[in-house]
Coordinates of C-alpha atoms in Angstrom, one line a residue:
M1 CA 110.3 -147.2 -29.9
A2 CA 110.8 -146.8 -33.7
G3 CA 111.1 -143.3 -35.0
P4 CA 108.6 -141.4 -37.2
P5 CA 108.1 -142.4 -40.9
A6 CA 110.8 -141.2 -43.2
D7 CA 108.5 -139.1 -45.3
G8 CA 107.5 -137.0 -42.2
D9 CA 104.2 -136.0 -43.8
D10 CA 102.0 -137.4 -41.1
A11 CA 101.1 -135.6 -37.9
A12 CA 102.7 -137.0 -34.7
P13 CA 100.3 -139.2 -32.8
A14 CA 99.2 -138.5 -29.2
A15 CA 100.8 -140.3 -26.2
L16 CA 98.8 -141.8 -23.4
T17 CA 101.9 -141.2 -21.2
A18 CA 101.4 -137.5 -21.6
R19 CA 97.8 -137.6 -20.3
A20 CA 96.9 -137.3 -16.6
P21 CA 93.3 -135.9 -16.6
H22 CA 91.5 -134.5 -13.6
V23 CA 87.9 -135.7 -13.3
P24 CA 85.6 -133.6 -11.0
A25 CA 83.6 -135.6 -8.6
D26 CA 80.2 -134.4 -9.9
H27 CA 81.2 -135.6 -13.4
L28 CA 81.8 -139.1 -12.0
V29 CA 78.0 -139.3 -11.2
A30 CA 76.9 -137.8 -14.5
E31 CA 79.1 -140.2 -16.4
M32 CA 77.6 -143.3 -14.8
V33 CA 75.8 -144.5 -17.9
P34 CA 76.5 -147.5 -20.2
P35 CA 79.8 -147.0 -22.1
P36 CA 79.9 -146.1 -25.8
R37 CA 80.3 -149.8 -26.8
F38 CA 76.9 -150.5 -25.2
Q39 CA 75.0 -147.3 -25.9
G40 CA 73.0 -149.2 -28.6
A41 CA 72.6 -152.3 -26.5
R42 CA 69.0 -153.5 -26.3
F43 CA 67.3 -156.8 -25.4
D44 CA 66.3 -157.3 -29.0
T45 CA 69.9 -156.9 -30.2
Y46 CA 71.2 -159.6 -27.9
I47 CA 71.5 -162.8 -29.9
P48 CA 71.2 -165.8 -27.6
D49 CA 73.1 -168.9 -28.4
P50 CA 70.5 -171.5 -29.3
K51 CA 72.7 -174.1 -27.6
Q52 CA 72.4 -172.2 -24.3
P53 CA 68.8 -171.8 -23.2
S54 CA 69.9 -169.9 -20.1
Q55 CA 70.7 -166.9 -22.4
A56 CA 67.2 -166.6 -23.8
E57 CA 65.8 -167.1 -20.3
A58 CA 68.0 -164.2 -19.0
V59 CA 66.5 -161.9 -21.7
Q60 CA 63.0 -162.6 -20.5
V61 CA 63.7 -162.4 -16.8
L62 CA 65.5 -159.0 -17.2
S63 CA 62.8 -157.7 -19.5
D64 CA 60.2 -158.4 -16.8
F65 CA 62.6 -156.9 -14.2
A66 CA 62.9 -153.7 -16.1
E67 CA 59.1 -153.4 -16.4
S68 CA 58.8 -153.8 -12.6
I69 CA 61.0 -150.8 -11.9
D70 CA 58.5 -148.0 -11.8
G71 CA 59.0 -146.7 -8.3
G72 CA 56.3 -148.9 -6.9
Q73 CA 53.4 -146.7 -7.9
A74 CA 51.9 -148.9 -10.5
G75 CA 50.9 -152.6 -10.8
S76 CA 50.4 -155.1 -8.0
G77 CA 51.8 -158.3 -6.8
K78 CA 55.2 -159.0 -8.3
R79 CA 55.1 -155.6 -10.0
R80 CA 55.6 -154.1 -6.5
W81 CA 59.0 -155.7 -5.9
F82 CA 60.7 -152.3 -5.7
A83 CA 58.2 -150.0 -3.8
R84 CA 60.0 -146.9 -2.7
K85 CA 59.0 -147.3 0.9
P86 CA 58.2 -151.0 1.4
A87 CA 56.7 -151.8 4.8
A88 CA 58.9 -154.9 5.2
P89 CA 61.3 -155.6 2.3
R90 CA 61.5 -159.3 1.7
G91 CA 63.6 -161.5 -0.6
P92 CA 66.1 -160.4 -3.3
R93 CA 65.8 -156.8 -4.5
G94 CA 68.1 -157.2 -7.4
V95 CA 69.4 -159.5 -10.1
Y96 CA 72.9 -161.0 -10.3
L97 CA 74.1 -162.1 -13.7
D98 CA 76.6 -164.9 -13.3
G99 CA 78.6 -166.3 -16.1
G100 CA 82.0 -166.5 -17.8
Y101 CA 83.6 -163.6 -19.7
G102 CA 82.2 -163.0 -23.2
V103 CA 78.6 -164.4 -22.7
G104 CA 77.0 -161.0 -23.1
K105 CA 76.5 -160.0 -19.4
T106 CA 77.4 -156.4 -19.9
H107 CA 75.2 -156.2 -23.0
L108 CA 72.3 -157.5 -20.9
L109 CA 73.0 -155.2 -18.1
A110 CA 73.1 -152.2 -20.4
S111 CA 69.9 -153.3 -22.0
L112 CA 68.3 -153.4 -18.6
W113 CA 69.5 -149.8 -18.0
H114 CA 68.0 -148.6 -21.3
A115 CA 64.7 -150.5 -20.8
T116 CA 64.0 -149.3 -17.3
P117 CA 61.3 -146.6 -17.4
A118 CA 63.1 -143.8 -15.6
P119 CA 65.1 -140.7 -16.8
A120 CA 68.8 -141.2 -17.3
E121 CA 69.6 -139.1 -14.2
R122 CA 67.6 -141.5 -12.0
K123 CA 69.6 -144.6 -13.3
A124 CA 73.3 -145.3 -12.7
F125 CA 75.6 -147.7 -14.5
G126 CA 79.2 -148.3 -13.6
T127 CA 81.8 -150.9 -12.9
F128 CA 82.6 -152.0 -9.3
V129 CA 85.8 -150.0 -9.5
E130 CA 83.9 -146.9 -10.6
L131 CA 81.5 -147.3 -7.7
T132 CA 84.2 -147.5 -5.1
N133 CA 85.9 -144.5 -6.8
L134 CA 82.7 -142.6 -6.5
V135 CA 82.5 -143.2 -2.8
G136 CA 86.1 -142.1 -2.5
A137 CA 85.3 -138.9 -4.3
L138 CA 82.0 -138.0 -2.7
G139 CA 82.2 -139.6 0.7
F140 CA 80.0 -142.4 1.9
Q141 CA 77.0 -140.4 3.1
Q142 CA 76.9 -138.2 0.0
T143 CA 77.1 -141.3 -2.2
V144 CA 74.1 -142.8 -0.3
R145 CA 72.1 -139.6 -0.7
T146 CA 73.0 -139.3 -4.4
L147 CA 72.3 -142.9 -5.4
G148 CA 69.5 -143.4 -3.0
D149 CA 67.3 -141.2 -5.1
H150 CA 67.8 -143.5 -8.1
K151 CA 65.5 -146.1 -9.5
L152 CA 68.2 -148.5 -10.6
L153 CA 71.9 -149.1 -9.9
C154 CA 73.7 -151.4 -12.4
I155 CA 77.2 -152.6 -11.3
D156 CA 79.3 -154.3 -14.0
E157 CA 82.1 -156.7 -13.1
F158 CA 81.3 -156.9 -9.4
E159 CA 84.7 -157.3 -7.8
L160 CA 85.7 -157.6 -4.2
D161 CA 89.5 -157.4 -4.0
D162 CA 90.0 -156.6 -0.4
P163 CA 88.1 -156.8 2.9
G164 CA 87.8 -153.0 3.1
D165 CA 86.0 -152.8 -0.2
T166 CA 83.8 -155.7 0.9
V167 CA 82.5 -153.9 4.0
L168 CA 82.2 -150.6 2.1
V169 CA 80.0 -152.0 -0.7
S170 CA 78.0 -154.3 1.5
T171 CA 77.1 -151.3 3.7
L172 CA 76.3 -149.1 0.7
L173 CA 74.1 -151.6 -1.0
G174 CA 72.3 -152.2 2.2
K175 CA 71.5 -148.5 2.5
L176 CA 70.4 -148.4 -1.2
V177 CA 68.1 -151.4 -0.8
D178 CA 66.5 -149.7 2.2
A179 CA 65.9 -146.6 0.0
G180 CA 64.1 -148.8 -2.5
V181 CA 66.8 -148.8 -5.2
A182 CA 66.7 -151.7 -7.6
L183 CA 70.0 -153.4 -8.1
A184 CA 71.6 -155.4 -10.9
A185 CA 75.1 -156.7 -11.2
T186 CA 77.4 -158.9 -13.3
S187 CA 80.3 -161.0 -12.3
N188 CA 82.1 -164.2 -13.2
T189 CA 81.4 -165.7 -9.8
L190 CA 78.2 -166.4 -7.8
P191 CA 77.5 -164.0 -5.0
G192 CA 78.1 -166.6 -2.3
K193 CA 81.5 -167.5 -3.8
L194 CA 83.0 -164.1 -4.4
G195 CA 86.4 -163.9 -2.8
E196 CA 87.3 -167.6 -3.1
G197 CA 90.9 -168.0 -3.9
R198 CA 91.7 -164.5 -2.6
F199 CA 91.1 -164.1 1.1
A200 CA 90.1 -166.7 3.7
A201 CA 89.2 -164.3 6.6
A202 CA 86.0 -165.2 8.4
D203 CA 84.9 -161.6 8.5
F204 CA 85.4 -161.3 4.7
L205 CA 83.3 -164.4 3.9
R206 CA 80.6 -163.3 6.3
E207 CA 80.3 -160.0 4.5
I208 CA 80.1 -161.8 1.1
Q209 CA 77.2 -163.9 2.4
G210 CA 75.4 -160.8 3.5
L211 CA 75.7 -159.3 0.0
S212 CA 74.4 -162.4 -1.7
A213 CA 71.0 -162.0 0.0
H214 CA 70.3 -158.9 -2.0
F215 CA 70.4 -160.6 -5.3
R216 CA 68.6 -163.3 -7.3
P217 CA 71.4 -165.2 -9.1
L218 CA 70.7 -165.7 -12.8
R219 CA 73.2 -168.0 -14.5
I220 CA 74.2 -167.3 -18.1
D221 CA 76.0 -170.2 -19.7
G222 CA 78.0 -170.1 -23.0
E223 CA 81.3 -169.6 -24.6
D224 CA 83.1 -166.3 -25.1
Y225 CA 81.2 -164.8 -28.0
R226 CA 84.4 -163.0 -29.1
H227 CA 85.8 -166.4 -30.0
R228 CA 82.7 -167.9 -31.7
G229 CA 83.8 -168.8 -35.2
L230 CA 86.6 -166.2 -35.2
P231 CA 90.3 -166.8 -35.9
E232 CA 92.9 -166.7 -33.2
A233 CA 94.2 -163.3 -32.2
P234 CA 96.5 -161.7 -34.8
A235 CA 100.2 -162.0 -34.2
P236 CA 101.9 -158.8 -33.0
Y237 CA 103.5 -156.6 -35.7
D238 CA 107.0 -155.2 -35.7
D239 CA 107.9 -151.8 -34.2
E240 CA 108.1 -150.1 -37.6
T241 CA 104.7 -151.2 -38.7
V242 CA 103.1 -150.1 -35.4
T243 CA 104.8 -146.7 -35.5
R244 CA 104.0 -146.1 -39.2
T245 CA 100.4 -147.0 -38.6
A246 CA 100.2 -144.7 -35.6
Y247 CA 101.4 -141.7 -37.7
R248 CA 99.0 -142.5 -40.5
T249 CA 95.9 -143.0 -38.3
P250 CA 94.0 -139.8 -37.3
G251 CA 93.5 -139.7 -33.5
A252 CA 95.9 -142.6 -32.8
S253 CA 98.2 -142.7 -29.7
L254 CA 101.7 -144.2 -29.7
D255 CA 103.6 -145.4 -26.6
D256 CA 106.1 -148.0 -25.7
F257 CA 104.5 -150.5 -23.4
P258 CA 106.9 -150.3 -20.4
S259 CA 106.5 -146.5 -20.3
L260 CA 102.7 -146.8 -20.3
L261 CA 102.8 -149.3 -17.4
E262 CA 104.9 -146.9 -15.4
H263 CA 102.5 -144.0 -16.3
L264 CA 99.5 -146.0 -15.1
S265 CA 101.0 -146.3 -11.7
K266 CA 100.9 -142.5 -11.4
V267 CA 97.3 -142.0 -12.6
H268 CA 94.3 -143.1 -10.5
P269 CA 92.3 -145.9 -12.2
S270 CA 89.2 -143.7 -12.0
R271 CA 90.9 -141.5 -14.6
Y272 CA 91.8 -144.1 -17.1
G273 CA 88.6 -143.6 -19.1
A274 CA 89.2 -139.9 -19.4
M275 CA 92.7 -140.7 -20.4
C276 CA 91.4 -142.7 -23.4
D277 CA 88.7 -140.2 -24.4
G278 CA 89.3 -138.9 -28.0
I279 CA 91.8 -141.7 -28.8
E280 CA 90.8 -143.5 -32.0
A281 CA 93.4 -146.2 -31.9
V282 CA 96.1 -147.3 -29.4
C283 CA 99.5 -148.3 -30.8
L284 CA 102.0 -149.9 -28.4
T285 CA 105.5 -151.1 -29.1
D286 CA 107.6 -153.5 -27.1
V287 CA 104.7 -155.3 -25.3
Q288 CA 106.1 -157.4 -22.5
A289 CA 104.8 -159.6 -19.7
V290 CA 103.7 -157.5 -16.8
P291 CA 106.2 -157.6 -13.9
D292 CA 103.9 -157.8 -10.9
Q293 CA 100.3 -158.1 -9.8
S294 CA 99.7 -154.4 -9.0
T295 CA 100.8 -153.5 -12.5
A296 CA 98.6 -156.3 -13.9
L297 CA 95.5 -155.1 -12.1
R298 CA 96.0 -151.6 -13.5
L299 CA 96.4 -153.0 -17.0
V300 CA 93.1 -154.8 -16.5
V301 CA 91.3 -151.5 -15.8
L302 CA 92.8 -149.9 -18.9
A303 CA 91.8 -152.8 -21.0
D304 CA 88.2 -152.5 -19.8
R305 CA 88.1 -148.8 -20.5
L306 CA 89.5 -149.3 -24.0
Y307 CA 87.0 -152.1 -24.7
D308 CA 84.1 -149.9 -23.4
R309 CA 85.2 -147.3 -25.9
E310 CA 85.8 -149.7 -28.8
V311 CA 89.4 -148.5 -29.3
P312 CA 91.4 -150.8 -31.5
V313 CA 94.8 -151.8 -30.2
L314 CA 97.9 -152.5 -32.4
T315 CA 101.0 -153.9 -30.8
S316 CA 104.5 -155.2 -31.3
G317 CA 106.3 -157.5 -28.9
K318 CA 104.6 -160.3 -27.0
A319 CA 101.1 -161.6 -27.8
F320 CA 98.3 -160.7 -25.4
D321 CA 98.1 -164.3 -24.1
E322 CA 101.7 -163.9 -22.8
L323 CA 100.9 -160.8 -20.7
F324 CA 100.3 -162.6 -17.4
S325 CA 102.4 -165.3 -15.8
E326 CA 101.2 -168.8 -15.2
E327 CA 101.2 -168.0 -11.5
M328 CA 98.9 -165.0 -12.1
L329 CA 96.5 -167.1 -14.2
R330 CA 96.2 -169.6 -11.5
G331 CA 95.7 -167.1 -8.7
G332 CA 92.7 -165.3 -7.2
Y333 CA 92.6 -162.6 -9.9
R334 CA 92.7 -165.1 -12.8
K335 CA 89.1 -164.2 -14.0
K336 CA 90.2 -160.5 -14.4
Y337 CA 93.3 -161.5 -16.3
F338 CA 91.4 -163.9 -18.7
R339 CA 88.8 -161.1 -19.2
A340 CA 91.6 -158.7 -20.1
I341 CA 93.1 -161.1 -22.6
S342 CA 89.8 -161.8 -24.2
R343 CA 89.0 -158.1 -24.6
L344 CA 92.4 -157.1 -25.8
T345 CA 92.3 -159.9 -28.3
A346 CA 89.0 -158.5 -29.7
L347 CA 90.5 -155.0 -29.9
A348 CA 93.6 -156.4 -31.7
R349 CA 91.3 -157.9 -34.4
D350 CA 89.7 -154.5 -34.7
A351 CA 93.1 -153.0 -35.4
G352 CA 93.9 -155.2 -38.4
P353 CA 92.4 -152.8 -41.0
L354 CA 94.5 -149.9 -39.7
V355 CA 97.6 -151.6 -41.0
A356 CA 96.2 -151.8 -44.5
D357 CA 95.1 -148.2 -45.0
G358 CA 96.1 -146.2 -41.9
T359 CA 92.5 -145.2 -41.2
R360 CA 89.8 -146.5 -39.0

């Protein structure tokens, strides 16, 4: 890593490698709200692509869905989809937003959370990884008791990476459906096709099919909005520029990429968000291709947390489209890797102005 600026007038930046926060279990529940990037997300701020009618349709379907989530005490007919104690629950009790990365699924999911007529403490919003982390922190039964009192559970980036998580989440969602909780989720794959290209075990596929029955799939077509009419990702800078910018940017962090990857292996992914809190810009030198799949998956989680918090990322070394090997991009986790590339590219564009004036 390049040394500090010669003038020495700027304060030393923070280092993500020096952060290993502890997050109490009860905070994990309280923090299950839309991330900062989507705090202002509403249905009327989602801009459907006129070439993709499924986007406008999704807004209408989800608006109606939000209005129906009232605990089952008002309305009749279809407005009673989510009665707290249904005599005989029938059909889907949730909505599943299916579509590629960058079509606005998270924006719509956050809009649903905001539009649902229930207090914040009766609604939960988190990624699939955050949900499994919650179960690990609270235990299964306590998680059921805690979330079972909610009106709505929104799960972003629904991922099933191993058979154990499949059984865990399938059972959890079944309990929550029985409790009358409305469900909504996003993913890049239809519910009945989750797991394709990863595992072929019959038990795994059977669990997937059981999950799909809980959701009404809602397809959202379109191209990645982060690429619509925008230039290609900026080329990486040199080490000196990245280091100088880190020192001149209040709240910036500065790390060399290989050391950061090593540090991520020592911090539980549930803590990556807290690790990024308070950071105004991430500066990384010597970006290299990730060496293995475990490292790559940890980097994906970090990229999601940085994107949620709208933290610009300035780098030297390899470009973001060179992070993952061709073999990784053809494998079962390819959707995760492409999403990470897309999000990091957007954050790299956000970092451009930092180089010019050293401020955000």
